[in-house]
Short mmCIF file of C-alpha atoms in Angstrom, two decimals:
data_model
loop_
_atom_site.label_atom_id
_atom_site.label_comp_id
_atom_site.label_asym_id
_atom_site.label_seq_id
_atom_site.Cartn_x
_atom_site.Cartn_y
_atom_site.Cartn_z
CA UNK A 176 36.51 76.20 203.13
CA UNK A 177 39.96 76.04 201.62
CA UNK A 178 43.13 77.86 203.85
CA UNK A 179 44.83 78.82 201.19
CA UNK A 180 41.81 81.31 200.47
CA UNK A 181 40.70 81.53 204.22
CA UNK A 182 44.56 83.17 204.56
CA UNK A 183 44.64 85.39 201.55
CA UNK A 184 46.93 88.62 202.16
CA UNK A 185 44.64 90.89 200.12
CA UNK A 186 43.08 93.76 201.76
CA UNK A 187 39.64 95.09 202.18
CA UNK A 188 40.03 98.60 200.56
CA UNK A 189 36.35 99.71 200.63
CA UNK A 190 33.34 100.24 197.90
CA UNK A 191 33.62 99.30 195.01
CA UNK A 192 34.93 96.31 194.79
CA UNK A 193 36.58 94.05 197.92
CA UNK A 194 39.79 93.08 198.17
CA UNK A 195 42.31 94.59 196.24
CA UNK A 196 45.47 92.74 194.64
CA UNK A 197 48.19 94.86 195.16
CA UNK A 198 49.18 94.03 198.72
CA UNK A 199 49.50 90.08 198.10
CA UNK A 200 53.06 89.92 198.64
CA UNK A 201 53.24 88.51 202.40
CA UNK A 202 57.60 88.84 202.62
CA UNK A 203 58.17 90.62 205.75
CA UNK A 204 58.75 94.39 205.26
CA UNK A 205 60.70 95.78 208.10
CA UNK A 206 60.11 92.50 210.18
CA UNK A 207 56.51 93.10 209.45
CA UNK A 208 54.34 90.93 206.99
CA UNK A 209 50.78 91.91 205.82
CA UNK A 210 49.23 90.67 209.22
CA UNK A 211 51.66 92.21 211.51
CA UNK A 212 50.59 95.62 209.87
CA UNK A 213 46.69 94.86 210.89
CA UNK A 214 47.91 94.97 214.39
CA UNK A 215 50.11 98.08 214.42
CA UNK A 216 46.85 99.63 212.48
CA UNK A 217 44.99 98.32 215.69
CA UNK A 218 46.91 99.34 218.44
CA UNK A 219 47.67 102.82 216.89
CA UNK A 220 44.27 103.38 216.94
CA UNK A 221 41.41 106.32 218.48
CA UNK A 222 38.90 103.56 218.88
CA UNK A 223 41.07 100.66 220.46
CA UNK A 224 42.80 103.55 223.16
CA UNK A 225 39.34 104.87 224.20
CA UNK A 226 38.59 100.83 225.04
CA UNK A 227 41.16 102.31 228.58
CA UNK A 228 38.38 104.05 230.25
CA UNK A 229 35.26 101.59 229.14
CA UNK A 230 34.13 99.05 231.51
CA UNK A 231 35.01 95.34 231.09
CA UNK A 232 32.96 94.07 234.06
CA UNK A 233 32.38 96.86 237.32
CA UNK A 234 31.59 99.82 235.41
CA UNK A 235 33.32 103.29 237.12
CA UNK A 236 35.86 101.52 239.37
CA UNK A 237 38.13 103.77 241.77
CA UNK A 238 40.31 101.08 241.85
CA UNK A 239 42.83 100.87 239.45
CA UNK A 240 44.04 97.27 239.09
CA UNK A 241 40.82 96.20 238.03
CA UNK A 242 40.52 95.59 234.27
CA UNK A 243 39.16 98.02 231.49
CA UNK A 244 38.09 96.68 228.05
CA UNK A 245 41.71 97.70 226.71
CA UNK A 246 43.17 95.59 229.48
CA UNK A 247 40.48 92.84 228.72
CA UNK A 248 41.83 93.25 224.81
CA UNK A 249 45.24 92.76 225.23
CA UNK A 250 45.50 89.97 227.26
CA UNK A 251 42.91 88.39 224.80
CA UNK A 252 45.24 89.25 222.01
CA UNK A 253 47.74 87.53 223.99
CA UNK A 254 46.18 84.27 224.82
CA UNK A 255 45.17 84.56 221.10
CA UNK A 256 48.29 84.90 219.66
CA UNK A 257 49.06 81.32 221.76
CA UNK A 258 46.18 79.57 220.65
CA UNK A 259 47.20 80.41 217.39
CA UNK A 260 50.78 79.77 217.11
CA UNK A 261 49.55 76.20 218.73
CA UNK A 262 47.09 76.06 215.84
CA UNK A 263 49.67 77.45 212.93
CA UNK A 264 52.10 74.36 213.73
CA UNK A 265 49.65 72.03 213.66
CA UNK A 266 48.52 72.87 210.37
CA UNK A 267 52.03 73.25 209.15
CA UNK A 268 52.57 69.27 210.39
CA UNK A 269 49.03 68.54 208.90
CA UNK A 270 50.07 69.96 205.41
CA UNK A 271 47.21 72.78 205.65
CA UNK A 272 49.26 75.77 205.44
CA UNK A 273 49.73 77.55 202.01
CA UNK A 274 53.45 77.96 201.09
CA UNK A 275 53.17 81.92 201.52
CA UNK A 276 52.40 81.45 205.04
CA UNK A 277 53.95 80.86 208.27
CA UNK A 278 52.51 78.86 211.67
CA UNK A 279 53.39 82.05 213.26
CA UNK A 280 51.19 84.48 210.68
CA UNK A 281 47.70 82.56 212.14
CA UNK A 282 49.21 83.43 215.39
CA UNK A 283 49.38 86.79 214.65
CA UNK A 284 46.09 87.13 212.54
CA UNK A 285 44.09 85.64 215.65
CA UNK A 286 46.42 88.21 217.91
CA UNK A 287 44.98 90.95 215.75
CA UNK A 288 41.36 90.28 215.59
CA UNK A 289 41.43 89.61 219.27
CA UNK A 290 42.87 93.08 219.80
CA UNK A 291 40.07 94.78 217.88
CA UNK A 292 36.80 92.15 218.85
CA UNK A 293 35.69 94.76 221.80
CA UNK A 294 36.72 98.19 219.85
CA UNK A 295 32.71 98.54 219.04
CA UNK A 296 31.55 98.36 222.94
CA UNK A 297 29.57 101.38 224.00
CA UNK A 298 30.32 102.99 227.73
CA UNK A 299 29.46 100.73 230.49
CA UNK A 300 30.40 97.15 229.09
CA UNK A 301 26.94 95.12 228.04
CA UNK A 302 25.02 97.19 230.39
CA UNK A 303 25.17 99.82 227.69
CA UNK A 304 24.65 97.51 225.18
CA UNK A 305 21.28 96.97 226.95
CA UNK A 306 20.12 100.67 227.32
CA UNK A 307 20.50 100.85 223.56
CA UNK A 308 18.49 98.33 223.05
CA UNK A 309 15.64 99.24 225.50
CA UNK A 310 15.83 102.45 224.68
CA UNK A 311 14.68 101.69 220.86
CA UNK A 312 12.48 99.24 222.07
CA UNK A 313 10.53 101.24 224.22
CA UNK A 314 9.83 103.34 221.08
CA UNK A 315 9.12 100.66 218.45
CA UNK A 316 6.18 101.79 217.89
CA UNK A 317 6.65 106.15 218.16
CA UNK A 318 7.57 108.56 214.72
CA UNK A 319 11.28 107.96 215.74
CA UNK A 320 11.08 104.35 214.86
CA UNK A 321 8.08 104.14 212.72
CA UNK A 322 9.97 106.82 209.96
CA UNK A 323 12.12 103.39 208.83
CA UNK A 324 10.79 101.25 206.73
CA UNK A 325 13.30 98.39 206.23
CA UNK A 326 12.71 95.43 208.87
CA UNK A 327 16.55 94.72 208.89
CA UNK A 328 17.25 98.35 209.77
CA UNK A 329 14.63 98.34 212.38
CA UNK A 330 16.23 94.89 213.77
CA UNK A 331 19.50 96.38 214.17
CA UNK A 332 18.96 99.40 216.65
CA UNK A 333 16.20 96.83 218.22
CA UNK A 334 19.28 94.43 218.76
CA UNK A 335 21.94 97.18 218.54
CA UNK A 336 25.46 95.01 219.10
CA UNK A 337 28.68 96.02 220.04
CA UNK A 338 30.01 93.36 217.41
CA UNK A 339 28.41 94.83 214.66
CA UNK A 340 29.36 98.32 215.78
CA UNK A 341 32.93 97.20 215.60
CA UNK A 342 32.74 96.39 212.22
CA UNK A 343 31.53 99.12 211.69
CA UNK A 344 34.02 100.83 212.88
CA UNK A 345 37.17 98.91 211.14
CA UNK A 346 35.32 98.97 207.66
CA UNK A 347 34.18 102.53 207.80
CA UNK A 348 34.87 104.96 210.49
CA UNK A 349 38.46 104.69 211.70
CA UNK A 350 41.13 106.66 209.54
CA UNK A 351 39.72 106.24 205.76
CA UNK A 352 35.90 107.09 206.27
CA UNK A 353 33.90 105.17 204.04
CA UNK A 354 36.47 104.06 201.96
CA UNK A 355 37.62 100.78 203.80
CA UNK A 356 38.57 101.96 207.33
CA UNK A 357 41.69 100.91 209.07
CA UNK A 358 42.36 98.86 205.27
CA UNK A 359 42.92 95.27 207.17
CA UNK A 360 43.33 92.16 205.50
CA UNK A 361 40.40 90.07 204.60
CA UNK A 362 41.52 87.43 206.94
CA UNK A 363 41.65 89.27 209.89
CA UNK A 364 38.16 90.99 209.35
CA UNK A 365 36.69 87.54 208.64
CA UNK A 366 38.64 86.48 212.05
CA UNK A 367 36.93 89.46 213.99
CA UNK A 368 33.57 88.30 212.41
CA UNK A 369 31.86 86.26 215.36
CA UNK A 370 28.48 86.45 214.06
CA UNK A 371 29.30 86.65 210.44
CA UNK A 372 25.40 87.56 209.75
CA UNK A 373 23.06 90.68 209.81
CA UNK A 374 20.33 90.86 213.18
CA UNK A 375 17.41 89.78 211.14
CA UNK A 376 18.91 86.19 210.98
CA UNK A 377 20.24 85.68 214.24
CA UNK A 378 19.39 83.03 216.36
CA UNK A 379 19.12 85.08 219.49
CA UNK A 380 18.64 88.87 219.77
CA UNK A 381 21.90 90.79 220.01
CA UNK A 382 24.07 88.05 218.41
CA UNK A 383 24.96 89.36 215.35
CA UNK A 384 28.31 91.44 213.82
CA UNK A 385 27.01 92.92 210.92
CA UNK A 386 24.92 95.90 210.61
CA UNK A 387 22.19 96.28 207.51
CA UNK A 388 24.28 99.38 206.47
CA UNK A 389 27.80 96.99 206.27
CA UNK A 390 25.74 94.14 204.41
CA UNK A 391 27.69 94.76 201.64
CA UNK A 392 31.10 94.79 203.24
CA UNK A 393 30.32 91.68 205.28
CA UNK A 394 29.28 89.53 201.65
CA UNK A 395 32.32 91.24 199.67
CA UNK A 396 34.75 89.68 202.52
CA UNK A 397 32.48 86.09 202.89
CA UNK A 398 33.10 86.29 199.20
CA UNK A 399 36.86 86.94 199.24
CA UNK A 400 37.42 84.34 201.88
CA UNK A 401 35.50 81.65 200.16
CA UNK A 402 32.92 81.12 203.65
CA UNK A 403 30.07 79.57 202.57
CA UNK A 404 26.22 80.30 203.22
CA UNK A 405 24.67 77.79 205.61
CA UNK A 406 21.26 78.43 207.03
CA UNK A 407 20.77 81.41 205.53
CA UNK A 408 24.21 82.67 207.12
CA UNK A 409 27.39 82.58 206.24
CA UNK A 410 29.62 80.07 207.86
CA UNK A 411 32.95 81.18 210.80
CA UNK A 412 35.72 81.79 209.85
CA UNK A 413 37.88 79.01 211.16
CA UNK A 414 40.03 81.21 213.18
CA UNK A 415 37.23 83.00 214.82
CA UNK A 416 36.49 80.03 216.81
CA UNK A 417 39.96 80.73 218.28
CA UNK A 418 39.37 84.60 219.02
CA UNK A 419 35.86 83.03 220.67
CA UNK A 420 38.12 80.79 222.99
CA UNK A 421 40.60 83.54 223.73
CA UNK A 422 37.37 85.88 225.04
CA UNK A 423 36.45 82.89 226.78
CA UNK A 424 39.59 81.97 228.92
CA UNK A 425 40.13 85.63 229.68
CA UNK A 426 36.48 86.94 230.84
CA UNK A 427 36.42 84.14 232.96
CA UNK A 428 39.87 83.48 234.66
CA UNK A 429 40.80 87.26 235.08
CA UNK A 430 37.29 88.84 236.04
CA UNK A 431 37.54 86.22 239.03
CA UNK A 432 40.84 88.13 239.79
CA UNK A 433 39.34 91.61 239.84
CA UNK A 434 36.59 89.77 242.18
CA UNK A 435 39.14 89.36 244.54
CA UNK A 436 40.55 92.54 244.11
CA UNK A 437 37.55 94.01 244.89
CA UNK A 438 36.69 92.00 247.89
CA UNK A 439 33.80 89.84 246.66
CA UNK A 440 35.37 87.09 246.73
CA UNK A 441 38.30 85.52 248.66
CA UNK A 442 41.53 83.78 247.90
CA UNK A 443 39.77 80.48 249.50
CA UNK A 444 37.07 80.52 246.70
CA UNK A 445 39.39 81.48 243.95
CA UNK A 446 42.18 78.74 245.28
CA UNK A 447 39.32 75.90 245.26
CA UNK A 448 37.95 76.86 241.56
CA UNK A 449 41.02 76.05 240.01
CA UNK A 450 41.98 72.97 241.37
CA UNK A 451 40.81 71.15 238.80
CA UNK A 452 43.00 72.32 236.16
CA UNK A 453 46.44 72.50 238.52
CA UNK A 454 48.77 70.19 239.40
CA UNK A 455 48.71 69.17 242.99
CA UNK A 456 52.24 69.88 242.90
CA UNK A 457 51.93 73.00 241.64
CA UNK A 458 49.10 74.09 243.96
CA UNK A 459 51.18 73.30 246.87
CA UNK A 460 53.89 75.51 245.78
CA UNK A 461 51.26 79.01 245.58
CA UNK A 462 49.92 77.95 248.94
CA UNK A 463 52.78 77.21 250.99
CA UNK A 464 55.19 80.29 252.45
CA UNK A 465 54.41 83.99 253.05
CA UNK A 466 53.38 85.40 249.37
CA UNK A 467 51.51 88.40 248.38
CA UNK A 468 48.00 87.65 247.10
CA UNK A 469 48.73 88.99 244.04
CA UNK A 470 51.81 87.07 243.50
CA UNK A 471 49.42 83.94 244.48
CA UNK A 472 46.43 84.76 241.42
CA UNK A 473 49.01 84.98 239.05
CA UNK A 474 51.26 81.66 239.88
CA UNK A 475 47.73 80.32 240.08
CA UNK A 476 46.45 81.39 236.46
CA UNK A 477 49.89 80.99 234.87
CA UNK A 478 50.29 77.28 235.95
CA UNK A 479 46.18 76.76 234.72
CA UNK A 480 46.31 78.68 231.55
CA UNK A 481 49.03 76.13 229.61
CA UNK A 482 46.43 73.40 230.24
CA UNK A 483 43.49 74.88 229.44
CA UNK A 484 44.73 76.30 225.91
CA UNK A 485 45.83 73.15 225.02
CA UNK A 486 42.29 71.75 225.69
CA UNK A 487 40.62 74.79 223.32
CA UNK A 488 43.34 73.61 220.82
CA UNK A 489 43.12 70.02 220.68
CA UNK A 490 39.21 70.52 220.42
CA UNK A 491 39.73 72.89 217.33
CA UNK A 492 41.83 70.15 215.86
CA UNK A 493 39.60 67.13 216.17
CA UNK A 494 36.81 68.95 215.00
CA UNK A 495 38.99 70.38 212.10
CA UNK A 496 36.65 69.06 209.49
CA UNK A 497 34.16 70.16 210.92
CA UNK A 498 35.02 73.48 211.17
CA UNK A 499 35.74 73.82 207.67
CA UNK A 500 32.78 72.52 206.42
CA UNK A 501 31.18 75.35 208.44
CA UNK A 502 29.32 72.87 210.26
CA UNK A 503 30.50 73.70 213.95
CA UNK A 504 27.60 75.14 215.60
CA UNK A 505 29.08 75.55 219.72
CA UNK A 506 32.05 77.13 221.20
CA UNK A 507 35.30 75.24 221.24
CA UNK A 508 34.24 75.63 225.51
CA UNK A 509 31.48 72.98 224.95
CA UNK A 510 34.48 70.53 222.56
CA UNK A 511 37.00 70.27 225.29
CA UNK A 512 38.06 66.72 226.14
CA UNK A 513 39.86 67.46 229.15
CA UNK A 514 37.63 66.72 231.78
CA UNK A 515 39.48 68.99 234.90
CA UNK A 516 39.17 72.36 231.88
CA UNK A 517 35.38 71.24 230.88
CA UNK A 518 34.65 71.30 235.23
CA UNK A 519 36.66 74.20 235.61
CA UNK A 520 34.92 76.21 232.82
CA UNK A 521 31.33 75.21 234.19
CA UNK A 522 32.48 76.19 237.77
CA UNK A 523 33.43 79.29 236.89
CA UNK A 524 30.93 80.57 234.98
CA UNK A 525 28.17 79.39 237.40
CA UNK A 526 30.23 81.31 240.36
CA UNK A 527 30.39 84.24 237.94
CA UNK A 528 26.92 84.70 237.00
CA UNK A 529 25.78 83.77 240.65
CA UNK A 530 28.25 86.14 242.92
CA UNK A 531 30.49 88.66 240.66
CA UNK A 532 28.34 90.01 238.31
CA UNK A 533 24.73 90.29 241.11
CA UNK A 534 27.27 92.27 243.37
CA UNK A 535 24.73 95.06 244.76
CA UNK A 536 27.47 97.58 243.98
CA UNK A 537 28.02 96.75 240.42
CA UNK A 538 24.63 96.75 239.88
CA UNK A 539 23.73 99.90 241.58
CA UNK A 540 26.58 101.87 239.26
CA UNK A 541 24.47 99.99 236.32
CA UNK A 542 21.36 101.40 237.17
CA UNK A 543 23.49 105.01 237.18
CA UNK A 544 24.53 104.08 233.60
CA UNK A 545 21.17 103.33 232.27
CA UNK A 546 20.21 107.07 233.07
CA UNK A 547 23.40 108.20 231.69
CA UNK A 548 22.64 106.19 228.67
CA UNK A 549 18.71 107.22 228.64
CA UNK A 550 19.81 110.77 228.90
CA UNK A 551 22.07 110.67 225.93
CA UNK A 552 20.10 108.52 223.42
CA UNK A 553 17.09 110.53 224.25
CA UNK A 554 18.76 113.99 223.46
CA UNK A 555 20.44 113.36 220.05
CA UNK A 556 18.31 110.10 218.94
CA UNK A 557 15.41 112.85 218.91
CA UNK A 558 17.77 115.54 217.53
CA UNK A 559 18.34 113.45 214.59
CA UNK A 560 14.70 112.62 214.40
CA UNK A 561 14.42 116.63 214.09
CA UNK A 562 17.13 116.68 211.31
CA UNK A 563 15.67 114.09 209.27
CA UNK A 564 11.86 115.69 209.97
CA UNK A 565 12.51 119.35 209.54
CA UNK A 566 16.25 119.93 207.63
CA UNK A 567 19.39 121.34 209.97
CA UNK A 568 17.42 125.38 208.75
CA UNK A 569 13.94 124.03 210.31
CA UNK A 570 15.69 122.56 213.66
CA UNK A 571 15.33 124.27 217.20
CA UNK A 572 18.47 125.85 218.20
CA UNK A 573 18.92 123.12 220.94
CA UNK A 574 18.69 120.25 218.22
CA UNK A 575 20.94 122.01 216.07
CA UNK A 576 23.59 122.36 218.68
CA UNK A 577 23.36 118.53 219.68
CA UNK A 578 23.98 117.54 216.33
CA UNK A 579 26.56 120.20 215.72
CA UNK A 580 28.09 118.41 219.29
CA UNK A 581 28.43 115.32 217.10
CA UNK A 582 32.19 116.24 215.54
CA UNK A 583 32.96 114.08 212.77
CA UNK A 584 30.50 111.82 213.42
CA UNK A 585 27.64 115.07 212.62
CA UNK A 586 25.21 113.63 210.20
CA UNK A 587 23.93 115.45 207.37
CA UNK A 588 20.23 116.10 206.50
CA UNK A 589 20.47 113.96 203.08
CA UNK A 590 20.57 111.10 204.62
CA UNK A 591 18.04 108.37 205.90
CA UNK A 592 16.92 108.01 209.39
CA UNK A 593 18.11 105.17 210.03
CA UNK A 594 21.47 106.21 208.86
CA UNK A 595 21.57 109.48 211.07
CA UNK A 596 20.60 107.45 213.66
CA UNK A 597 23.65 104.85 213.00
CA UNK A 598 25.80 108.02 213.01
CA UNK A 599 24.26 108.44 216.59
CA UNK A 600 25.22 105.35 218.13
CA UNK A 601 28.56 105.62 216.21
CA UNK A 602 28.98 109.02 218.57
CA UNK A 603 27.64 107.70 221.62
CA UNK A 604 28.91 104.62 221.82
CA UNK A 605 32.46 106.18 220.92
CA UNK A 606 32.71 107.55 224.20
CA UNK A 607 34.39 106.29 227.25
CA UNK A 608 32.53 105.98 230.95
CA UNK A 609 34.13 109.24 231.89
CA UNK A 610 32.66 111.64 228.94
CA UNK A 611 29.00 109.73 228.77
CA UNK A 612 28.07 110.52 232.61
CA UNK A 613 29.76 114.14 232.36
CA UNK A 614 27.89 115.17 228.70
CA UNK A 615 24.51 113.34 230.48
CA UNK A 616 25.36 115.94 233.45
CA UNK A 617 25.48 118.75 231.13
CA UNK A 618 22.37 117.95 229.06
CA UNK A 619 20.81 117.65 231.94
CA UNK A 620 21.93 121.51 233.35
CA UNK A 621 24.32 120.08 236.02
CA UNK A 622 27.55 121.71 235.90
#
């Protein structure tokens, strides 16, 4: 892969064609360049503020420091926009960087992308994501399912992803419908690609960011951007690895902190996990005197974040090559040289997986979610069915209403199951905690 194309300016404007030429001129408009605008798009946004009231990690908290996935999103843009301003000058002392752009413009493109790489997440964090999929599954083999023929299109509500649906949504659905979306630039979509390949070539179920229905989208922007086909897939974008880190460092450093906030873990635990990546000197100076505990996480993360970005960057740059020959096959995580950030990375995931996220009350409010979920899927996956069997005239007033329900996402009787069903999981998975479990309540005559 070659940055100058990799960093192109050009936006995707929708079908036909891919990126169009008219927007190539990166000189700052208003203190903005071409990039900047992709985040404004972002943050202005239906789909990005609805991310306030989805979960990140305990789904339906009554406590209100705890992060929400627009919480989780910003401070990933932010440790983004780091990672990639430490990135941008490298490049600009390595002699990568095209003359029309700046070290701070990859800074801002990662910034972006991170911003929008959760805007696809159904209610209830991966917990939904898992209904979806169980909910399909359990009816592989009924009319619902068995009415689509295409394997690829059968794969993806099998493997429904909140990646793909996120496409989705910035190609398609937010502002111009079908007719390029939110309009970002080809570099920042190929940025938010982290699985730049449809579900019926992933390596592991769910691990995919393209839908069969965006196919199209995804090869005009692979195209565009000059990423190459390896395996049957195309190749990262280079600065995707970054966004990858930036999800990384935050989902595991700052869901520890709501773990303390929440009691399920104590400062003593949180105090010994990041040892390793803190300066003795530095550790002595959150522990000693009378400080709030909140005052304490954050001196703690600040003084372990500096360290561990550099260790994401200096793996991105030693495996530069690499990267652009689309050979890089593991997280940046796995690359680090730093041997206090590779222990500290392993240590905290194990705690994670082992105490935060088996906590008997998170898991209890999951179990809630899955009937919420269940409910919802099961009322307007089978009123499409009806629409697509029978025509909106042949429908039962119930169906009709359900689908009537469906605002601007209301499919229309022309089209294919599969793509009714899409326009499904575009409604449901639109909506925050809050509005799933009260619509479930009302379906299910509780008022």
């Amino acid at each position: 892969m070659d940055w100058s194309q990799l960093l192109t300016p050009r936006r995707f404007m929708g079908e036909p064609g891919a990126a169009q030429t008219d927007d190539l001129n990166l000189i700052a408009e208003a203190g903005r360049s071409q990039f900047h605008k992709d985040y404004d798009r972002l943050i202005f946004s239906q789909p990005l503020r609805r991310l306030a009231r989805k979960t990140q990690v305990h789904p339906l908290s009554l406590n209100d420091n705890v992060h929400t996935r627009l919480t989780h999103s910003l401070e990933v843009a932010s440790v983004g926009r780091s990672l990639g301003q430490r990135l941008g000058d490298y490049l600009s002392e390595q002699g990568h960087l095209p003359a029309f752009v700046e070290p701070e413009d990859i800074g801002i493109i990662v910034q972006a992308a991170c911003l929008a790489h959760d805007i696809g997440n159904p209610p209830f964090g991966h917990s939904g994501e898992d209904c979806i999929r169980d909910w399909f599954n359990e009816r592989l083999h009924s009319p619902i399912v068995d009415v689509i023929d295409s394997d690829s299109e059968v794969s993806d509500l099998l493997w429904f992803d909140g990646n793909a649906q996120g496409f989705r949504i910035v190609t398609q659905l937010e502002k111009h419908w079908y007719r390029g979306g939110l309009r970002l630039t080809v570099p920042t979509l190929g940025t938010l690609l982290k699985y730049p390949w449809l579900s019926t070539v992933a390596e592991k179920p769910g691990k995919f960011s393209c839908f069969a229905a965006e196919s199209t989208t995804l090869n005009h922007i692979a195209t565009s951007l000059g990423m190459p086909m390896v395996n049957g897939r195309y190749a990262r974008h280079p600065l995707a690895h970054l966004v990858e880190a930036a999800d990384d460092i935050c989902y595991l450093i700052l869901d520890l902190e709501d773990a303390v906030e929440l009691g399920i873990i104590g400062w003593d635990d949180f105090r010994t996990l990041f040892e390793p990546v803190v300066d003795p000197s530095d550790l002595k100076k959150v522990t000693q005197g009378i400080q709030p505990m909140k005052t304490r996480l954050a001196l703690l993360r600040g003084y372990a974040m500096d360290r561990i970005m550099a260790g994401f960057v200096d793996a991105f740059c030693r495996n530069h090559d690499a990267i652009l020959a689309g050979q890089l096959q593991e997280p940046l995580m796995n690359l680090v040289s730093d041997s206090g950030v590779r222990h500290f990375m392993k240590s905290v995931r194990s705690f994670a997986q082992d105490i935060v996220f088996r906590n008997k009350d998170k898991k209890g409010v999951e179990i809630g979610a899955y009937a919420t979920l269940d409910t919802l899927l099961t009322a307007f996956v089978q009123a499409g069915y009806a629409l697509y069997s029978n025509g909106f005239d042949g429908m039962s007033k119930r169906d009709a209403s359900l689908i009537e329900m469906m605002g601007n996402c209301q499919p229309h009787e022309q089209l294919s199951a599969y793509h009714i069903y899409l326009r499904v999981l575009d409604f449901i998975s639109g909506m925050t905690d809050q509005y799933a479990a009260r619509l479930a309540n009302q379906i299910r005559g509780i008022f």
